[in-house]
Structure formats: structure tokens, C-alpha cells
Amino acid sequence: MHSLPSVRELALIEVPDEECGEAVPAVVTLEDAKMAKEDEIVTLCREHIANYKLSHQVAFFDALALSGASMIMKSVLRDSYRKIQKR
């Protein structure tokens, strides 16, 4: 999933969606001073992920929440994503 040189980290999270029941946005962090477009991330996901998990929403974060064991804390990402969506 890191085939774009600008992508440092990418995680998919499940969030409630009024239309589909559940959506799977991509949460992305970028390498320093790099840029990536939302459509590049969606294309990257399309190449590596099953259609039913395909992300059509992208959120750019400064950093992903990691546990002490360096595992991505998806519950924290979901909460952060929801706060962004309410703005």
C-alpha cells in the first residue's frame, strides 16, 4: 500500500454511514513536505483492496495513533475521523 512515495502510513477504518450502513475511509499520513491527491489514494486502494472494502473517502492526518507495540489504534482513528466529519 505504500507504493506512492508520498504516503508514509495508510490505514482503513470502518465508520457508520447513513447510506450504506458502513463506510471505509482511508486515513493517510504523508512523508515530510510531500503532497498526494485524494484520487491518487483512491486509485492506490482500488489496486490493492477488494471492491467491498474500497475507500472513496480519504482523510489526511499528521500522524496515526499507535499503541506501545506500534500497532495502529483504529478506535482512536475512528474517533478523530468522526470529529473531522462533524466540522
XYZ file of C-alpha atoms in Angstrom:
87
model
C 0.000 0.000 0.000
C 2.992 2.290 0.243
C 3.655 2.372 -3.491
C 3.096 6.130 -3.596
C 6.333 7.788 -2.487
C 4.381 10.494 -0.686
C 2.495 8.043 1.586
C 4.112 7.298 4.940
C 1.229 5.397 6.557
C -2.218 4.332 5.404
C -4.972 2.700 7.432
C -8.546 1.791 6.583
C -11.173 2.246 9.280
C -14.857 1.350 9.435
C -17.280 4.130 10.316
C -21.100 4.283 10.313
C -22.640 5.607 7.091
C -26.262 6.675 6.655
C -26.484 5.499 3.028
C -24.537 2.217 3.091
C -24.595 1.314 6.766
C -20.803 1.397 6.909
C -18.054 3.276 5.060
C -14.340 2.510 4.896
C -12.354 5.745 4.666
C -8.599 5.716 4.183
C -6.621 7.591 6.827
C -3.277 8.712 5.431
C -0.114 10.350 6.697
C 2.317 11.811 4.194
C 6.092 11.978 4.091
C 7.518 15.363 5.082
C 6.902 18.084 2.504
C 5.154 15.656 0.124
C 1.767 16.058 -1.481
C -0.790 13.486 -2.572
C -4.201 13.921 -4.119
C -7.287 12.161 -2.869
C -7.828 10.451 -6.236
C -4.279 9.005 -6.109
C -5.072 7.403 -2.753
C -8.400 6.020 -4.035
C -6.628 4.553 -7.088
C -3.983 3.003 -4.847
C -6.709 1.425 -2.706
C -8.541 0.168 -5.793
C -5.388 -1.680 -6.903
C -4.856 -3.452 -3.566
C -8.222 -3.866 -1.832
C -11.383 -5.868 -2.533
C -14.243 -3.827 -4.013
C -16.473 -4.172 -0.957
C -13.725 -2.598 1.181
C -12.873 0.091 -1.363
C -12.384 3.520 0.099
C -13.957 6.542 -1.575
C -13.139 8.887 1.288
C -9.679 9.994 2.300
C -8.609 11.865 5.422
C -5.098 13.251 5.803
C -3.709 13.153 9.348
C -0.410 14.422 10.729
C 0.179 11.082 12.494
C -1.648 7.819 13.132
C -2.341 6.817 16.722
C -0.046 3.922 17.672
C -0.049 1.670 20.716
C 3.049 0.893 22.756
C 3.547 -2.138 20.486
C 3.466 0.146 17.396
C 0.051 -1.149 16.313
C -2.411 1.287 14.749
C -5.138 2.172 17.240
C -8.173 2.160 14.953
C -10.626 3.126 17.685
C -8.696 6.374 18.229
C -8.573 6.975 14.461
C -12.345 6.425 14.206
C -12.971 8.986 16.948
C -10.626 11.508 15.297
C -12.239 10.896 11.895
C -15.737 11.468 13.318
C -14.606 14.785 14.842
C -13.292 15.904 11.434
C -16.557 14.942 9.724
C -18.645 16.964 12.191
C -16.849 20.206 11.258
